[in-house]
Tab-separated table of C-alpha atoms in Angstrom:
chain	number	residue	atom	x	y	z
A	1	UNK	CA	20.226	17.077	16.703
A	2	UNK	CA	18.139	14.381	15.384
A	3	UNK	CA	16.840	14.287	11.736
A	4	UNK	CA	12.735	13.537	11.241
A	5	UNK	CA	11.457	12.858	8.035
A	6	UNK	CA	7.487	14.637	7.109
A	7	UNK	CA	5.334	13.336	4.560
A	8	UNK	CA	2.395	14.859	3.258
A	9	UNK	CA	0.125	13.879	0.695
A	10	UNK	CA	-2.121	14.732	-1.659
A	11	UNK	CA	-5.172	16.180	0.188
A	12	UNK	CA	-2.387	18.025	2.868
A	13	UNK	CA	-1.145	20.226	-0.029
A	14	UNK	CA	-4.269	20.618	-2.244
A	15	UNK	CA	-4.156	24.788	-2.116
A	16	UNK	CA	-1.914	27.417	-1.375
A	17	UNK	CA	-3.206	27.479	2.167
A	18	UNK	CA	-2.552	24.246	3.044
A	19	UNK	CA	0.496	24.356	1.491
A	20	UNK	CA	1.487	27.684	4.391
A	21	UNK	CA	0.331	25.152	6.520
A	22	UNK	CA	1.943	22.480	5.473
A	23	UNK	CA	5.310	24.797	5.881
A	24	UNK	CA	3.953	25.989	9.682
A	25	UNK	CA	4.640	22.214	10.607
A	26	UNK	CA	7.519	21.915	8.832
A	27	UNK	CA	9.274	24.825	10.845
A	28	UNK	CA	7.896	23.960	14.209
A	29	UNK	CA	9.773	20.493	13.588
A	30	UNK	CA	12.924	22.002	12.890
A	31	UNK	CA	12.554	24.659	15.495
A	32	UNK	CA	12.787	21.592	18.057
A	33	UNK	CA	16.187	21.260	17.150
A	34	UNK	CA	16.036	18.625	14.355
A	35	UNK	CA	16.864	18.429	10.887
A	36	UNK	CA	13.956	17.742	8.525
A	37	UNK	CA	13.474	15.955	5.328
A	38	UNK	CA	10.025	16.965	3.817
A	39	UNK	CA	8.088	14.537	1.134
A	40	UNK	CA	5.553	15.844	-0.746
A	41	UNK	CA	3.089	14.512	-3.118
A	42	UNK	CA	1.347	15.696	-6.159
A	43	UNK	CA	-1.353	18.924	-5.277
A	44	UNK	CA	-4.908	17.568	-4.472
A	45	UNK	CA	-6.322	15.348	-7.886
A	46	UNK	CA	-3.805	17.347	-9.991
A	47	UNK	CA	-2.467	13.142	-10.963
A	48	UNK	CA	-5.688	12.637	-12.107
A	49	UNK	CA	-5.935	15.657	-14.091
A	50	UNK	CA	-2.530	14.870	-15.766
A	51	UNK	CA	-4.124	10.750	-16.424
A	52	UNK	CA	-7.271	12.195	-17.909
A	53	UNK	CA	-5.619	14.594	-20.620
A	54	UNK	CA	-3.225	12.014	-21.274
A	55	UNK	CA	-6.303	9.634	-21.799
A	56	UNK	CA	-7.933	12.447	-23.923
A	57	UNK	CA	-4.524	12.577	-26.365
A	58	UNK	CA	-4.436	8.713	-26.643
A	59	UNK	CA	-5.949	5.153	-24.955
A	60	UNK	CA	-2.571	3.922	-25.095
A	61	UNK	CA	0.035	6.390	-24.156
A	62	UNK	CA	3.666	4.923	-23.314
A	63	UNK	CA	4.724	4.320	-19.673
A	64	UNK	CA	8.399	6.215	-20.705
A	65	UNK	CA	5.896	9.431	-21.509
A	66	UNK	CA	3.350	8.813	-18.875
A	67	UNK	CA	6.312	8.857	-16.308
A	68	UNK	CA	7.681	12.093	-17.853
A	69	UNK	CA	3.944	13.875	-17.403
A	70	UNK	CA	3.063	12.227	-13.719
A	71	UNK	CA	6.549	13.118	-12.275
A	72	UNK	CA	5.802	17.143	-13.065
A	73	UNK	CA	3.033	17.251	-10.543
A	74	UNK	CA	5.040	16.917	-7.473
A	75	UNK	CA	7.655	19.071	-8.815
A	76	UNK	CA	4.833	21.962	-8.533
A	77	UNK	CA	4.100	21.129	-5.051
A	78	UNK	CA	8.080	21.105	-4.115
A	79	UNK	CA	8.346	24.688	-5.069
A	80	UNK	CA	5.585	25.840	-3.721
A	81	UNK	CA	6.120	24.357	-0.374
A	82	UNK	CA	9.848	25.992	-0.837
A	83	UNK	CA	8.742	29.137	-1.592
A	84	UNK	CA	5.964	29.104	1.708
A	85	UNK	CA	8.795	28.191	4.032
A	86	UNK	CA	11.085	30.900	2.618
A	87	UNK	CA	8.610	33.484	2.955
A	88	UNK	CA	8.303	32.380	6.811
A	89	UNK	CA	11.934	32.978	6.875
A	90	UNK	CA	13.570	29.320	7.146
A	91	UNK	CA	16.175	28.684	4.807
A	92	UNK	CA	14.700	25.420	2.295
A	93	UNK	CA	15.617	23.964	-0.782
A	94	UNK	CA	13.578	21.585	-3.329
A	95	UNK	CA	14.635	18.691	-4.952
A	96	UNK	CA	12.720	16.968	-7.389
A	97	UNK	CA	13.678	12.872	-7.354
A	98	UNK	CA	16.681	12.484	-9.468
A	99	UNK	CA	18.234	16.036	-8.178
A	100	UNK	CA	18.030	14.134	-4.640
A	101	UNK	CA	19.907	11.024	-6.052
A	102	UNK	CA	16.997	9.069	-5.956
A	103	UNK	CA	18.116	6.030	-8.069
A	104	UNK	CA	15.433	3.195	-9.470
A	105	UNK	CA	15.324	0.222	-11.519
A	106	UNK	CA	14.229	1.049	-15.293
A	107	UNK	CA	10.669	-0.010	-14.513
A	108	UNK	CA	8.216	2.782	-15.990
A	109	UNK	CA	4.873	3.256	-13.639
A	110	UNK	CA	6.163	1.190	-11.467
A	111	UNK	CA	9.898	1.276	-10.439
A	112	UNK	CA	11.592	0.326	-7.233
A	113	UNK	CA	14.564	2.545	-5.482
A	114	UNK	CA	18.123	1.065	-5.953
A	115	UNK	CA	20.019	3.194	-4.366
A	116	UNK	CA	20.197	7.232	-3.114
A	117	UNK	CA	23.325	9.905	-3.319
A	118	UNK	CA	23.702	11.380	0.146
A	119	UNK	CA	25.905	14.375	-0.626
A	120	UNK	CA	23.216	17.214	-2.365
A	121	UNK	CA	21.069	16.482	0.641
A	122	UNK	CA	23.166	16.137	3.540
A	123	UNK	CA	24.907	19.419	2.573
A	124	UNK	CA	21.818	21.469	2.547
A	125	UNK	CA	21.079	19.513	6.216
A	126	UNK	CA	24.285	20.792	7.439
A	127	UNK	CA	23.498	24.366	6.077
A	128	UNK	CA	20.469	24.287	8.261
A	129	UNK	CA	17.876	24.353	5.554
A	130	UNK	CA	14.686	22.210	5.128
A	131	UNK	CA	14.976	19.955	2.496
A	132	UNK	CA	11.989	19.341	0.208
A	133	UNK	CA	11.924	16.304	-1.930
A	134	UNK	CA	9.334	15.011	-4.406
A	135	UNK	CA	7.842	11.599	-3.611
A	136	UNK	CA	6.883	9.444	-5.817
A	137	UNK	CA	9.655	9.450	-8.516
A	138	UNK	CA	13.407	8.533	-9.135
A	139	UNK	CA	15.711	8.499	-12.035
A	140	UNK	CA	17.696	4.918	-13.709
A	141	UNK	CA	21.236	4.998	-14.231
A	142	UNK	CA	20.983	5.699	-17.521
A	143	UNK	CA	18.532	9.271	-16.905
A	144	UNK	CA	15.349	8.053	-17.680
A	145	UNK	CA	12.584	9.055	-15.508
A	146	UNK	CA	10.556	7.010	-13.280
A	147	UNK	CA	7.330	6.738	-10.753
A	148	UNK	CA	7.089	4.464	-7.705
A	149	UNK	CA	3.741	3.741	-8.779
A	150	UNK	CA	0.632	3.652	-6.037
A	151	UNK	CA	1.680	4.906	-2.332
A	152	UNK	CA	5.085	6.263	-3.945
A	153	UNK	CA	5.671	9.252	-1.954
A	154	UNK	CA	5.545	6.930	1.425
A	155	UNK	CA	8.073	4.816	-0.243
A	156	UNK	CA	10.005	7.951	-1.176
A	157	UNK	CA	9.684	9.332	2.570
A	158	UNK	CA	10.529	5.783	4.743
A	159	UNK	CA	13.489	4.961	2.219
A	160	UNK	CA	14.621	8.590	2.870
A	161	UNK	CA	14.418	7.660	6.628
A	162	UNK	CA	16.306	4.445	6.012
A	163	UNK	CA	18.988	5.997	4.006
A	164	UNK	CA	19.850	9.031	6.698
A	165	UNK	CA	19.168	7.186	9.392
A	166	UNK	CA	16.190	9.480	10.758
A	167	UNK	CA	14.711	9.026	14.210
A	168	UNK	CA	11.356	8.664	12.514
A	169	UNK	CA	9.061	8.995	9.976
A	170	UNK	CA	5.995	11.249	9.698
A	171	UNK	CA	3.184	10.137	7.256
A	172	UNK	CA	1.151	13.519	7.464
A	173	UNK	CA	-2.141	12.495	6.340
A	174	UNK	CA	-6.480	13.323	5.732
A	175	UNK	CA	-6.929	10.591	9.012
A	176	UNK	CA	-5.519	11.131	12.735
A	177	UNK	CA	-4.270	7.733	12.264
A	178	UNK	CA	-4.645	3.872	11.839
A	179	UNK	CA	-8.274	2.454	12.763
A	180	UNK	CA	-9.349	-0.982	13.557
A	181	UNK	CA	-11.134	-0.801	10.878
A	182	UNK	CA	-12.503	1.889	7.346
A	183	UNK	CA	-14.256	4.311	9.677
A	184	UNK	CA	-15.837	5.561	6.776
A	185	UNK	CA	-17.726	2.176	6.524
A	186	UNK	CA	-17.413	1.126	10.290
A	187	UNK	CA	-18.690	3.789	12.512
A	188	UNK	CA	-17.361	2.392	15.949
A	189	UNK	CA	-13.598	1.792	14.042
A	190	UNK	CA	-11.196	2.955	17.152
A	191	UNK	CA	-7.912	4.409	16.476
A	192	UNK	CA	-4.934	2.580	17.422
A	193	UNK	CA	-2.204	3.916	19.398
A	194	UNK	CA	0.293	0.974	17.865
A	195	UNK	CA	1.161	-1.195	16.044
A	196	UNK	CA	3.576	-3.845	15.456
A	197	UNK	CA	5.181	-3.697	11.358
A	198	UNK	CA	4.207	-6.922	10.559
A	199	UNK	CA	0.396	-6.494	11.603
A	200	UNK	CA	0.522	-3.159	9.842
A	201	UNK	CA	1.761	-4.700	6.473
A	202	UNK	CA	-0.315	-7.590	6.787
A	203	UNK	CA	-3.378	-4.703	6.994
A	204	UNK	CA	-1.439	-2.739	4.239
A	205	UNK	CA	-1.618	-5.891	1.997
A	206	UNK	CA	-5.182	-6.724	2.270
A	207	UNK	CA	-6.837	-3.340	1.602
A	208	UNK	CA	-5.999	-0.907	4.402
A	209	UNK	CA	-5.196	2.226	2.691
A	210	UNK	CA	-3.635	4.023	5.032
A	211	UNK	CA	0.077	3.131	3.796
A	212	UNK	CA	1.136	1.110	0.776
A	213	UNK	CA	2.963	-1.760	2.167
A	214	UNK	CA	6.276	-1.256	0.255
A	215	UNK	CA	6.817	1.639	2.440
A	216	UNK	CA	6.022	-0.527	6.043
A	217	UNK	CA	8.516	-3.016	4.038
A	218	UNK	CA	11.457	-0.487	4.465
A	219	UNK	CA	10.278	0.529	7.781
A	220	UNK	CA	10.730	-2.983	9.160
A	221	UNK	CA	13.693	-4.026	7.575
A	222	UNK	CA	15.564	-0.670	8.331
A	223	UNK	CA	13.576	-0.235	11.935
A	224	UNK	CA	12.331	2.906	11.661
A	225	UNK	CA	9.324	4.005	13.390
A	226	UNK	CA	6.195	4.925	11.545
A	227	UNK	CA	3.990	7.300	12.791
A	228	UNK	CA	0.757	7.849	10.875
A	229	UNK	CA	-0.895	11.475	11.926
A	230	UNK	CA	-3.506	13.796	10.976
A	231	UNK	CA	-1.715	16.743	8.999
A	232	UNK	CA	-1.701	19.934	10.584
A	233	UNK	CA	-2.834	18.542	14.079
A	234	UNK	CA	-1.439	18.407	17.279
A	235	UNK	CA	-2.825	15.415	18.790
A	236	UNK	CA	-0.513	11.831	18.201
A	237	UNK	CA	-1.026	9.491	15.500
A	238	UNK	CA	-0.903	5.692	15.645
A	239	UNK	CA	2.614	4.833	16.091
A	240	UNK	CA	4.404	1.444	14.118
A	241	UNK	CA	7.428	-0.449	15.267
A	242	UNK	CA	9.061	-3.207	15.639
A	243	UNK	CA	7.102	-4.234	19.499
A	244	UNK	CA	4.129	-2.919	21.068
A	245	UNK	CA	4.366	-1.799	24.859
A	246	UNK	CA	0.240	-1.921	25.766
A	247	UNK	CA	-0.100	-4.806	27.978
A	248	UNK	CA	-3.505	-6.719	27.175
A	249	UNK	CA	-3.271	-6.309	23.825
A	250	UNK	CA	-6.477	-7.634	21.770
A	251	UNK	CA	-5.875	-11.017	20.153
A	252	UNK	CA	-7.213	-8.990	16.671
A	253	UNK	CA	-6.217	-6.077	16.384
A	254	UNK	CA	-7.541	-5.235	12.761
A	255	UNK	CA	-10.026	-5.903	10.366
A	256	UNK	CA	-9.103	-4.668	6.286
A	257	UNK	CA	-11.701	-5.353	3.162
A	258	UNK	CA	-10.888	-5.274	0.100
A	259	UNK	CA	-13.410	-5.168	-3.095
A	260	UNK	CA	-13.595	-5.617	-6.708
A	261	UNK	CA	-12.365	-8.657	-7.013
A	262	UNK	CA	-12.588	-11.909	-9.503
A	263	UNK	CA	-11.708	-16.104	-8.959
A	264	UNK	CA	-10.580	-17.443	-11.656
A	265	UNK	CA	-10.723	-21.141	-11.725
A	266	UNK	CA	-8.173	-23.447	-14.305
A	267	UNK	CA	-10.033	-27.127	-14.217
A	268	UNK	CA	-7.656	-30.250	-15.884
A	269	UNK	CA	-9.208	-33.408	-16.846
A	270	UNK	CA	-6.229	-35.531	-15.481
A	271	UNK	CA	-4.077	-34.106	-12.677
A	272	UNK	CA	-0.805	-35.445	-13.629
A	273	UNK	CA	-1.387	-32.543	-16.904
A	274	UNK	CA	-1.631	-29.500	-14.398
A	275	UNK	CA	1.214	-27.559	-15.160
A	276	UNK	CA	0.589	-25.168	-12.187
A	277	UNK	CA	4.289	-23.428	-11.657
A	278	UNK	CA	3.694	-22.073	-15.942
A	279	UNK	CA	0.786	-20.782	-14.766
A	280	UNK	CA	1.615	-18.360	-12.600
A	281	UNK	CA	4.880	-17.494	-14.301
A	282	UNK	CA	3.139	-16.280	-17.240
A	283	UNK	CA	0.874	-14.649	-15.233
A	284	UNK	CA	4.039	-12.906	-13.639
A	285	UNK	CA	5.248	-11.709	-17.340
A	286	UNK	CA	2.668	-9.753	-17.813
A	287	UNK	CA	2.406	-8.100	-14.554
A	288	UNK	CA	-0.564	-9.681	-13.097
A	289	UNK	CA	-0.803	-9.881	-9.660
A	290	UNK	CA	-2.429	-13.318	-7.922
A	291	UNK	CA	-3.470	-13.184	-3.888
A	292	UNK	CA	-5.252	-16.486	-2.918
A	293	UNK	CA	-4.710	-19.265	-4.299
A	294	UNK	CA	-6.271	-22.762	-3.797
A	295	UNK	CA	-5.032	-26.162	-5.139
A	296	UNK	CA	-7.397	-29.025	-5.454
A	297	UNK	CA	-7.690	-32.728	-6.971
A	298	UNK	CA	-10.983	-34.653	-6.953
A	299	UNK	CA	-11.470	-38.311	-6.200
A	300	UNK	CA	-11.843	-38.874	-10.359
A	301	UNK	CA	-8.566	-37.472	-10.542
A	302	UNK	CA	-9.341	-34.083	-11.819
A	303	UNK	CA	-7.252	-31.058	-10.650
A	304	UNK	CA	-8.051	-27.779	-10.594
A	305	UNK	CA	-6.316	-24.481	-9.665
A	306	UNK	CA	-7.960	-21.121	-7.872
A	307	UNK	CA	-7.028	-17.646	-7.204
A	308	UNK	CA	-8.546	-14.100	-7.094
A	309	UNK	CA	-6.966	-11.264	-8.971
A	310	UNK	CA	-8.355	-7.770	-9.423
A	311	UNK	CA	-11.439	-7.385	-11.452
A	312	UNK	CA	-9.885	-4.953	-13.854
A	313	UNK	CA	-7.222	-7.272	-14.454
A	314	UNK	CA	-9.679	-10.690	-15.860
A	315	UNK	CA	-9.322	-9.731	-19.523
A	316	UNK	CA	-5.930	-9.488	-19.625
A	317	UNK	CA	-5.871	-12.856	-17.385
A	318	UNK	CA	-8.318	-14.729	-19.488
A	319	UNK	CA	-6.053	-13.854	-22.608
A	320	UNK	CA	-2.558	-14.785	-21.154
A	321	UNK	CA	-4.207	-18.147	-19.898
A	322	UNK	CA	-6.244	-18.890	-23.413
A	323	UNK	CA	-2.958	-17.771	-25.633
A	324	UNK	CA	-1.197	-20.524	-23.575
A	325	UNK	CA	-3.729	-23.273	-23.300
A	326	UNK	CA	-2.099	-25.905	-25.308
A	327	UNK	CA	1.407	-24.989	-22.944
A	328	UNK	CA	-0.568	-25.131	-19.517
A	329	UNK	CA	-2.791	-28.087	-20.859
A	330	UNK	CA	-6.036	-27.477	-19.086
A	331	UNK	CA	-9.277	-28.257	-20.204
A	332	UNK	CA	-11.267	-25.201	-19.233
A	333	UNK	CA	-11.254	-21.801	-17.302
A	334	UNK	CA	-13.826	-20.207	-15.269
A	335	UNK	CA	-14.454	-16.784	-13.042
A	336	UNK	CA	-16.193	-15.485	-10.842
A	337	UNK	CA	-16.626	-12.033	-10.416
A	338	UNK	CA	-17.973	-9.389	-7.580
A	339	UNK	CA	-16.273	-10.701	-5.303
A	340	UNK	CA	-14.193	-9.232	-1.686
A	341	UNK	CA	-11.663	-10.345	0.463
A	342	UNK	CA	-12.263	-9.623	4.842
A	343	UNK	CA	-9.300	-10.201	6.836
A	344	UNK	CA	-8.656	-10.346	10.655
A	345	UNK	CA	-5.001	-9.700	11.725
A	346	UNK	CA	-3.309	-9.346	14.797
A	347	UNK	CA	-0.302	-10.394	16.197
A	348	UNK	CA	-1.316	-12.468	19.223
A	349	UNK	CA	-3.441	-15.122	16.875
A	350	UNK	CA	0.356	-16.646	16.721
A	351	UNK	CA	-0.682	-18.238	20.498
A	352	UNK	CA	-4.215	-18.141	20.262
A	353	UNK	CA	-5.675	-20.942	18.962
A	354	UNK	CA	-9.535	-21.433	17.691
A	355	UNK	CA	-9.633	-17.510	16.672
A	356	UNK	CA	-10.006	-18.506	12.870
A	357	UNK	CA	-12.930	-20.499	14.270
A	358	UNK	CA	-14.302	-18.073	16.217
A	359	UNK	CA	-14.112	-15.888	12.917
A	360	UNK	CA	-15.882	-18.789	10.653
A	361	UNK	CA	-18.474	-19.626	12.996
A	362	UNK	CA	-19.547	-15.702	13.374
A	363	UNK	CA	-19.683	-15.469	10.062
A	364	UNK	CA	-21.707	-18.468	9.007
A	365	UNK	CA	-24.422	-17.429	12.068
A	366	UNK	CA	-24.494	-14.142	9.607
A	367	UNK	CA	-25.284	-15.600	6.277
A	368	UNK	CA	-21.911	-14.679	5.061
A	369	UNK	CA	-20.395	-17.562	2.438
A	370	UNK	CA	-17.414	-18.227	2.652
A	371	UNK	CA	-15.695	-18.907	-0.467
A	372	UNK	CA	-12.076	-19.370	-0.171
A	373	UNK	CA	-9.489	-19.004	2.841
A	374	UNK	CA	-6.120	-18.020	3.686
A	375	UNK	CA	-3.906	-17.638	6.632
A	376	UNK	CA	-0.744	-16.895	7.741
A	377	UNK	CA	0.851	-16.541	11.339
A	378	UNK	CA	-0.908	-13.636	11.857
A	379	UNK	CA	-4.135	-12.993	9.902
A	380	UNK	CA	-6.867	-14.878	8.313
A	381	UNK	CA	-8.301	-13.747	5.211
A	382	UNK	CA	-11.723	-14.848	2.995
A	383	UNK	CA	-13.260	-13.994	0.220
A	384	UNK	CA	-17.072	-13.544	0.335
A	385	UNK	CA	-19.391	-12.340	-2.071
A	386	UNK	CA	-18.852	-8.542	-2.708
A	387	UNK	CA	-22.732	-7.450	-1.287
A	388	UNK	CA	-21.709	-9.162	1.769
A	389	UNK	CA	-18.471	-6.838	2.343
A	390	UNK	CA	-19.510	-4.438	4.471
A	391	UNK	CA	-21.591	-6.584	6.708
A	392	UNK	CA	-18.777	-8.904	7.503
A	393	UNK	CA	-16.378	-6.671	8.619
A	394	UNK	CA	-19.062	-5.380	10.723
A	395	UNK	CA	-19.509	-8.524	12.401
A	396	UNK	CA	-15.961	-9.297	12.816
A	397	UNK	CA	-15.310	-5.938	14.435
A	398	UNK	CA	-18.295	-6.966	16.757
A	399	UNK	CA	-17.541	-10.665	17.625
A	400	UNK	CA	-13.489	-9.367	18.509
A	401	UNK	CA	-14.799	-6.150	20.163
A	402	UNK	CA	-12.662	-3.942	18.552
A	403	UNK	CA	-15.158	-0.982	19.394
A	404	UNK	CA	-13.942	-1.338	23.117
């Protein structure tokens, strides 16, 4: 007997029916013979609905009470879904996060898992029951209750996975799996069949929102296989894992955009001043989060520093780096805003050279600027002007042939 782990979100559980539905899978799983480990999210937009009266009460509510309102949503769904399998006659119990042991750092909106008790859970496993837990929230040592933030209930699933040592891991989802590219923006995006974890965190990272890359973090570091499906389908998902076994594997496998975002440029008058490291670490205490970044020194000796952020973080940027102006030294600041970020990834660029050529050249021939650059082993990323988004993915996708 092997244990799976299911997740569905949002969308999968958004009315009673799919809910019944939701339980039809969950049965058919365990009548294969395995044990199974269901993660649910909150029903449909009901986490919106819970933001917005919270936004009507006050513009600043705390992130203790915020966590205390979000966390009730899934503990609807976890009943429900407990209920629907009981009326199909299989035994199931629900757990909210801190009944199943789920234990986080005391980080409100945003907390990370610690550590899990086994013994609640694996004792309804052994009684044969389908255990239902709620994703996206955990409890701190000392009771408090927390949220995993955005993508929490994958986290909540894969750690599950990690932590009993499940054959896989189920994300039950609105798509049949991962594309080459947003098929809502790309119409001849193919679905993959695999995918290795590092090119699906690197996709994860820059925009693909298929998973939230915390969760493909656990998946790779524990090795346990990912498969992204459609919920309530038959037909097979995009599998993740550690290798690929498809020979001829493209070069690029994927393209991910990203938009709404803002440069922000630091200049200094004299480059021995930049005091680049205090930058970004008070960036860090206030919880803002940097992606590209771009060093420079002109022949006058100026320096000057670069990065993008998100858009709806600039504000709060501009005032960390003006509060600290006389610490950091610099002379002045500047942004630019509207902005995106394309990326190509795959893990074959590692020995194939001239593919982030191949990439520049196809989109300079398409009027595309190309405003900054990043790379790693295996993707290259850039940030063009926002307008231009769409259109450069499309002409990635084209000059890779990812529609074949």
């Amino acid at each position: 007997m092997g244990l799976v782990v299911l997740k569905f979100g949002g969308t999968s559980v958004s009315s009673v029916s799919k809910i019944q539905k939701t339980a039809e899978q969950a049965v058919s799983e365990h009548q294969k013979g395995n044990q199974v480990i269901v993660v649910v999210s909150a029903m449909g937009k009901s986490t919106d609905k819970l933001v917005q009266m919270a936004e009507e009460i006050t513009t600043t509510p705390s992130k203790r009470e915020m966590d205390m309102l979000l966390a009730t949503g899934e503990q609807i769904t976890i009943s429900l879904l407990a209920m629907a399998l009981q009326e199909q006659g299989q035994e199931a119990i629900s757990y909210t996060g801190w009944q199943a042991g789920i234990e986080t750092e005391a980080v409100h909106g945003n907390a990370r898992i610690l550590d899990m008790e086994h013994d609640k859970i694996m004792t309804s496993l052994g009684d044969g029951k389908i255990v239902i837990v709620a994703g996206f929230q955990g409890v701190t040592r000392d009771g408090e209750i927390t949220t995993l933030g955005r993508g929490g209930s994958d986290t909540t699933a894969v750690a599950l996975a990690a932590e009993f040592s499940a054959e896989k891991c189920v994300i039950c989802t609105d798509v049949d799996g991962v594309y080459t590219t947003d098929p809502r923006f790309i119409k001849r995006a193919q679905k993959l069949t695999q995918l290795t974890y590092d090119e699906m965190l690197e996709l994860a990272n820059l925009g693909a929102g298929v998973l939230h890359p915390r969760s493909v973090e656990y998946a790779k570091n524990f090795k346990i296989p990912l498969e992204v499906r459609l919920s309530h389908g038959l037909e097979n998902g995009t599998m993740i894992e550690e290798e690929m076994y498809v020979e001829n594997a493209k070069v690029v496998r994927g393209i991910a955009f990203e938009d709404q975002l803002t440069r922000v440029t630091i200049h200094w008058s004299e480059k021995e001043n930049m005091r680049v490291s205090k930058v970004f670490s008070e960036l860090a205490k206030n919880n803002i989060d940097v992606d590209i970044i771009i060093q420079g020194i002109t022949g006058l000796g100026h320096g000057n520093l670069s990065f993008t952020i998100q858009s709806a973080a600039l504000l709060n940027t501009l005032a960390v780096l003006e509060n600290k102006k006389t610490d950091i030294q610099y002379e002045k600041l500047e942004s630019e805003q509207n902005l995106a970020k394309v990326s190509i990834v795959g893990s074959g660029m590692v020995s194939n050279p001239g593919v982030a050529a191949r990439m520049f050249e196809a989109l300079t021939e398409n009027d595309v600027p190309i405003k900054m650059i990043s790379t790693s082993e295996i993707k290259v990323s850039t940030v063009v002007p926002e307008r231009k988004m769409v259109e450069a993915a499309q002409v990635l996708h084209d000059t890779f042939e990812l529609e074949n």
